[in-house]
Short mmCIF file of C-alpha atoms in Angstrom, two decimals:
data_model
loop_
_atom_site.label_atom_id
_atom_site.label_comp_id
_atom_site.label_asym_id
_atom_site.label_seq_id
_atom_site.Cartn_x
_atom_site.Cartn_y
_atom_site.Cartn_z
CA MET A 1 -13.22 11.91 -11.97
CA SER A 2 -16.53 13.29 -10.72
CA GLU A 3 -16.71 16.46 -8.65
CA GLN A 4 -17.82 14.43 -5.63
CA SER A 5 -14.83 12.09 -5.99
CA THR A 6 -12.47 15.04 -6.34
CA ASP A 7 -13.92 16.59 -3.19
CA LEU A 8 -13.56 13.33 -1.27
CA ARG A 9 -9.93 12.92 -2.33
CA GLU A 10 -9.15 16.49 -1.26
CA THR A 11 -10.83 15.90 2.10
CA VAL A 12 -8.67 12.83 2.63
CA ARG A 13 -5.55 14.75 1.60
CA GLN A 14 -6.29 17.57 4.01
CA ARG A 15 -6.92 15.18 6.90
CA TYR A 16 -3.58 13.42 6.45
CA ALA A 17 -1.68 16.61 5.73
CA ALA A 18 -2.95 17.97 9.04
CA ALA A 19 -1.85 14.80 10.81
CA ALA A 20 1.65 15.12 9.36
CA VAL A 21 1.90 18.77 10.41
CA LYS A 22 0.81 17.90 13.95
CA VAL A 23 3.52 15.26 14.25
CA THR A 24 6.18 17.47 12.70
CA GLU A 25 5.39 20.39 15.00
CA GLY A 26 5.23 18.06 18.01
CA SER A 27 8.73 16.74 17.31
CA THR A 28 10.16 20.08 18.45
CA ALA A 29 8.49 19.81 21.85
CA CYS A 30 10.49 18.81 24.90
CA CYS A 31 8.95 15.34 25.13
CA GLY A 32 8.65 14.54 21.43
CA PRO A 33 5.57 14.15 19.24
CA GLU A 34 2.26 12.88 20.60
CA PRO A 35 0.50 10.21 18.51
CA VAL A 36 -2.23 11.45 16.19
CA GLU A 37 -5.53 11.00 17.99
CA VAL A 38 -7.30 7.81 16.89
CA ASP A 39 -9.35 5.22 18.77
CA GLU A 40 -7.99 1.90 20.00
CA ASN A 41 -8.74 0.20 16.66
CA PHE A 42 -6.22 2.32 14.78
CA GLY A 43 -2.67 3.55 15.22
CA SER A 44 0.74 2.50 16.50
CA THR A 45 -0.55 0.28 19.32
CA LEU A 46 -1.21 -2.39 16.69
CA TYR A 47 2.56 -2.89 16.35
CA ALA A 48 4.75 -4.85 18.73
CA ALA A 49 6.68 -2.77 21.25
CA ASP A 50 10.05 -3.85 19.85
CA GLU A 51 8.99 -2.67 16.38
CA ARG A 52 7.89 0.73 17.69
CA ASP A 53 11.03 1.16 19.76
CA ALA A 54 13.29 0.58 16.76
CA LEU A 55 11.79 3.47 14.74
CA PRO A 56 11.86 7.27 14.97
CA ALA A 57 9.19 8.59 17.33
CA GLU A 58 7.70 10.66 14.50
CA ALA A 59 7.08 7.57 12.34
CA VAL A 60 5.27 5.87 15.21
CA ALA A 61 3.27 8.97 16.11
CA ALA A 62 2.01 9.35 12.52
CA SER A 63 0.66 5.80 12.31
CA LEU A 64 -3.05 5.81 11.45
CA GLY A 65 -3.54 2.29 10.14
CA CYS A 66 -5.76 -0.58 11.27
CA GLY A 67 -3.18 -3.38 11.32
CA ASN A 68 0.42 -4.41 10.72
CA PRO A 69 0.77 -5.29 7.01
CA THR A 70 4.50 -5.96 7.24
CA ALA A 71 3.70 -9.01 9.38
CA VAL A 72 0.67 -9.92 7.25
CA ALA A 73 2.76 -10.03 4.06
CA GLU A 74 5.47 -12.26 5.58
CA LEU A 75 8.25 -10.28 3.91
CA ARG A 76 11.47 -12.06 2.99
CA GLU A 77 15.10 -11.06 2.46
CA GLY A 78 15.77 -9.47 -0.91
CA GLU A 79 12.17 -8.68 -1.84
CA ARG A 80 10.96 -5.42 -3.40
CA VAL A 81 7.98 -4.02 -1.48
CA LEU A 82 5.52 -1.23 -2.29
CA ASP A 83 3.41 0.42 0.43
CA LEU A 84 0.27 2.10 -0.93
CA GLY A 85 -0.47 5.24 1.08
CA SER A 86 2.74 5.15 3.08
CA GLY A 87 2.04 8.17 5.30
CA GLY A 88 4.82 8.88 7.78
CA GLY A 89 6.70 5.79 6.65
CA ILE A 90 6.27 3.33 9.53
CA ASP A 91 5.46 0.35 7.28
CA VAL A 92 8.13 1.27 4.73
CA LEU A 93 10.80 1.42 7.42
CA LEU A 94 9.68 -1.86 8.95
CA SER A 95 9.60 -3.43 5.47
CA ALA A 96 13.11 -2.18 4.74
CA ARG A 97 14.38 -3.91 7.87
CA ARG A 98 12.67 -7.17 6.92
CA VAL A 99 13.87 -7.31 3.29
CA GLY A 100 17.41 -6.27 4.22
CA PRO A 101 20.03 -4.45 2.16
CA SER A 102 19.48 -6.71 -0.86
CA GLY A 103 15.80 -5.72 -0.96
CA LYS A 104 14.02 -2.39 -1.31
CA ALA A 105 10.92 -0.73 0.12
CA TYR A 106 8.95 1.91 -1.79
CA GLY A 107 6.38 4.21 -0.21
CA LEU A 108 3.70 5.95 -2.29
CA ASP A 109 1.70 8.89 -0.96
CA MET A 110 -0.17 11.84 -2.46
CA THR A 111 0.38 14.17 0.48
CA GLU A 112 3.41 16.48 0.40
CA GLU A 113 3.43 16.87 4.17
CA MET A 114 3.45 13.11 4.77
CA LEU A 115 6.18 12.58 2.19
CA ALA A 116 8.36 15.20 3.88
CA LEU A 117 7.79 13.53 7.24
CA ALA A 118 8.56 10.09 5.80
CA LEU A 119 11.82 11.28 4.22
CA ALA A 120 12.89 12.81 7.54
CA ASN A 121 12.02 9.58 9.34
CA ALA A 122 14.00 7.49 6.85
CA GLU A 123 17.03 9.71 7.41
CA LYS A 124 16.71 9.42 11.19
CA ALA A 125 16.40 5.65 10.88
CA GLY A 126 19.46 5.44 8.63
CA ALA A 127 17.44 3.48 6.07
CA THR A 128 19.21 3.38 2.70
CA ASN A 129 17.04 0.81 0.90
CA VAL A 130 13.89 2.96 0.82
CA GLU A 131 12.37 5.34 -1.72
CA PHE A 132 9.30 7.54 -1.35
CA LEU A 133 7.22 8.45 -4.40
CA LYS A 134 4.57 11.10 -4.86
CA GLY A 135 1.40 9.93 -6.55
CA THR A 136 -1.98 8.32 -6.08
CA ILE A 137 -2.65 4.66 -5.50
CA GLU A 138 -4.89 4.68 -8.57
CA ALA A 139 -1.90 5.51 -10.84
CA VAL A 140 1.29 4.00 -9.40
CA PRO A 141 4.45 5.63 -10.84
CA LEU A 142 6.40 2.35 -11.19
CA PRO A 143 6.97 0.03 -14.17
CA ALA A 144 4.93 -3.13 -14.60
CA GLY A 145 6.14 -6.38 -13.08
CA THR A 146 8.77 -4.86 -10.78
CA ILE A 147 7.38 -5.45 -7.27
CA ASP A 148 7.33 -8.68 -5.23
CA VAL A 149 4.88 -7.60 -2.54
CA VAL A 150 2.31 -4.79 -2.25
CA ILE A 151 1.22 -3.79 1.24
CA SER A 152 -1.19 -1.15 2.50
CA ASN A 153 -2.49 -0.15 5.91
CA CYS A 154 -6.11 1.00 5.96
CA VAL A 155 -5.75 3.13 2.82
CA ILE A 156 -7.55 1.30 -0.01
CA ASN A 157 -10.88 2.04 1.68
CA LEU A 158 -10.08 5.74 1.22
CA SER A 159 -9.73 5.47 -2.56
CA VAL A 160 -12.40 6.99 -4.77
CA ASP A 161 -11.64 4.44 -7.53
CA LYS A 162 -10.96 1.05 -6.00
CA PRO A 163 -11.05 -0.92 -9.30
CA ALA A 164 -8.16 1.27 -10.49
CA VAL A 165 -6.23 0.50 -7.28
CA PHE A 166 -6.66 -3.24 -7.77
CA ALA A 167 -5.68 -3.00 -11.46
CA GLU A 168 -2.58 -0.94 -10.69
CA THR A 169 -1.57 -3.29 -7.89
CA PHE A 170 -1.86 -6.24 -10.27
CA ARG A 171 0.14 -4.37 -12.94
CA VAL A 172 3.17 -3.50 -10.80
CA LEU A 173 3.45 -6.98 -9.26
CA ARG A 174 5.71 -9.52 -10.90
CA PRO A 175 4.10 -12.84 -11.85
CA GLY A 176 3.78 -14.82 -8.63
CA GLY A 177 3.84 -11.61 -6.57
CA ARG A 178 1.40 -11.08 -3.72
CA ILE A 179 -0.47 -8.56 -1.64
CA GLY A 180 -0.69 -8.39 2.14
CA VAL A 181 -3.07 -5.62 3.14
CA SER A 182 -4.75 -4.42 6.31
CA ASP A 183 -8.04 -2.68 5.59
CA VAL A 184 -11.55 -2.02 6.88
CA VAL A 185 -14.22 -4.29 5.39
CA ALA A 186 -17.99 -4.28 5.86
CA ASP A 187 -20.41 -7.15 6.34
CA ASP A 188 -22.10 -8.09 3.07
CA ASP A 189 -25.56 -7.11 4.33
CA LEU A 190 -24.57 -3.49 5.05
CA ALA A 191 -25.62 -1.08 2.31
CA SER A 192 -23.48 1.93 1.45
CA ASP A 193 -25.70 4.35 3.36
CA GLU A 194 -25.55 2.09 6.43
CA ARG A 195 -21.75 2.12 6.31
CA ALA A 196 -21.83 5.91 6.11
CA GLU A 197 -24.01 6.00 9.26
CA ARG A 198 -21.23 4.20 11.16
CA GLY A 199 -18.42 6.62 10.41
CA SER A 200 -16.94 9.15 8.01
CA TYR A 201 -15.10 8.56 4.76
CA VAL A 202 -11.83 9.97 6.11
CA GLY A 203 -12.34 7.85 9.23
CA CYS A 204 -11.93 4.73 7.05
CA ILE A 205 -15.55 3.62 7.49
CA ALA A 206 -17.93 5.05 4.89
CA GLY A 207 -15.74 4.12 1.92
CA ALA A 208 -15.10 0.52 2.95
CA LEU A 209 -16.02 -2.32 0.61
CA SER A 210 -17.99 -5.34 1.77
CA PHE A 211 -16.31 -8.75 1.92
CA ALA A 212 -17.99 -9.79 -1.34
CA GLU A 213 -17.18 -6.49 -3.07
CA TYR A 214 -13.53 -6.72 -2.04
CA ARG A 215 -13.22 -10.28 -3.34
CA ALA A 216 -14.99 -9.41 -6.60
CA GLY A 217 -12.72 -6.41 -7.14
CA LEU A 218 -9.56 -8.46 -6.68
CA GLU A 219 -10.87 -11.24 -8.92
CA ALA A 220 -11.76 -8.74 -11.66
CA ALA A 221 -8.19 -7.43 -11.57
CA GLY A 222 -6.84 -10.97 -12.04
CA PHE A 223 -5.87 -12.02 -8.50
CA THR A 224 -6.21 -15.57 -7.20
CA ASP A 225 -5.83 -17.28 -3.79
CA ILE A 226 -7.84 -14.48 -2.20
CA GLU A 227 -8.24 -14.55 1.58
CA ILE A 228 -10.12 -11.87 3.55
CA THR A 229 -9.95 -12.52 7.28
CA PRO A 230 -11.58 -10.20 9.84
CA THR A 231 -9.42 -9.48 12.87
CA GLN A 232 -11.34 -7.07 15.10
CA PRO A 233 -14.53 -4.98 14.98
CA VAL A 234 -14.18 -1.24 14.35
CA ALA A 235 -17.92 -0.44 14.21
CA ASP A 236 -21.19 -2.36 14.07
CA GLY A 237 -20.82 -4.70 11.08
CA MET A 238 -17.40 -3.22 10.18
CA HIS A 239 -14.08 -4.98 10.70
CA SER A 240 -10.36 -4.56 10.43
CA ALA A 241 -9.32 -7.35 8.10
CA ILE A 242 -6.27 -9.03 6.63
CA VAL A 243 -6.42 -9.30 2.85
CA ARG A 244 -4.10 -11.62 0.96
CA ALA A 245 -4.04 -12.48 -2.74
CA THR A 246 -1.61 -13.59 -5.45
CA LYS A 247 -0.88 -12.60 -9.02
CA PRO A 248 -0.72 -15.88 -10.94
CA ALA A 249 2.77 -16.94 -11.99
CA SER A 250 1.62 -17.28 -15.59
CA THR A 251 -1.36 -15.34 -16.80
CA GLU A 252 -2.71 -12.96 -19.38
CA ALA A 253 -3.37 -9.65 -17.70
CA PRO A 254 -7.01 -8.50 -17.68
CA SER A 255 -8.02 -5.93 -20.28
CA GLY A 256 -6.46 -2.54 -19.51
CA THR A 257 -3.58 -3.93 -17.44
CA ALA A 258 -1.46 -5.68 -20.08
CA GLU A 259 2.07 -4.58 -20.84
CA SER A 260 2.97 -3.31 -24.28
CA ALA A 261 3.27 -5.99 -26.97
CA ASP A 262 7.02 -5.49 -27.31
CA ALA A 263 7.70 -6.14 -23.59
CA CYS A 264 8.77 -9.55 -22.34
CA CYS A 265 10.88 -11.03 -19.55
CA GLY A 266 11.05 -7.70 -17.74
CA VAL A 267 12.59 -6.09 -20.84
CA ASN A 268 11.04 -3.60 -23.23
CA ALA A 269 11.72 -4.12 -26.96
CA CYS A 270 13.17 -7.51 -26.05
CA CYS A 271 15.96 -8.85 -28.30
CA THR A 272 16.26 -5.66 -30.33
CA SER A 273 18.91 -2.96 -30.35
CA ALA A 274 16.49 -0.70 -28.45
CA GLU A 275 15.84 -3.06 -25.52
CA THR A 276 15.76 -1.59 -22.00
CA ALA A 277 14.99 -3.09 -18.60
CA ALA A 278 11.43 -2.47 -17.40
CA ASP A 279 12.91 -1.85 -13.95
CA PRO A 280 15.24 1.18 -14.22
CA ALA A 281 17.23 -0.13 -11.25
CA LEU A 282 18.37 -3.17 -13.27
CA GLY A 283 20.48 -3.65 -16.36
CA VAL A 284 19.06 -5.56 -19.33
CA ALA A 285 21.05 -8.70 -18.57
CA GLU A 286 20.06 -8.56 -14.90
CA ALA A 287 16.37 -8.16 -15.80
CA LYS A 288 16.50 -11.16 -18.16
CA SER A 289 18.35 -13.29 -15.65
CA ALA A 290 15.96 -12.37 -12.83
CA SER A 291 12.93 -13.33 -14.92
CA GLY A 292 14.44 -16.56 -16.23
CA CYS A 293 14.06 -15.29 -19.77
CA GLY A 294 15.40 -17.64 -22.44
CA CYS A 295 16.23 -14.77 -24.77
CA GLN A 296 19.64 -13.83 -23.39
CA GLU A 297 21.33 -12.42 -26.49
CA ASN A 298 20.37 -9.80 -29.07
#
């Protein structure tokens, strides 16, 4: 990673760490935490009132996104969901409610302060089917093929290596899995320096991809059925957008994203004495059954 990229990532980390601290300190005040200051295009007002009311005030106050990816992704009972850049946990907690006790919602964040806030919010919400992971969205700490849906709320634009994000998203999704993302996207005729003139990197503007760049990045990672739909303007030539795409049900992963040669049907070292489930939450038999694998016996 270049020095400039490292500096940008640290700037992003500091901005969101400060937001988490503000919410945490505000929770001790008499009237509860005040929302982190953002304009009308970002934040908790993009969620329905009944969704906000069902969550801890701290989760709502820490919302900094540009949409509602849990609605975009059309989550279903029993699904396994991963939220890239989960922040204070609002989308993880909403996802957990949608997928129910038979499903699971993971949140991934690189910021210690946000992770601490998210864990506290999950405890307050009584959510038992959630798990928060520390890491970057360019190197997801989950096995390949274990997630049904990947969501994200105005975070991919903050990445300093978006091709890596798309490749990792493709890797962790099961065949037939999908993404439902809210993000900021630029008009195709806006150059990088013009995007930077409209807002900062940490403000989700300068680092945004154009519509064509976003589509090309997803296609290069292997995604199909790509839809990028603008929803509202956030700056001149810049839009909040809904991004949907699918990992083909049967495909060879692009170079650099393939599983090891001895992995099949969600099982590593399939049909040998050393076989293990790719998903540590499942047994070998469960992993084979879930994938429809024809190799049921050693």
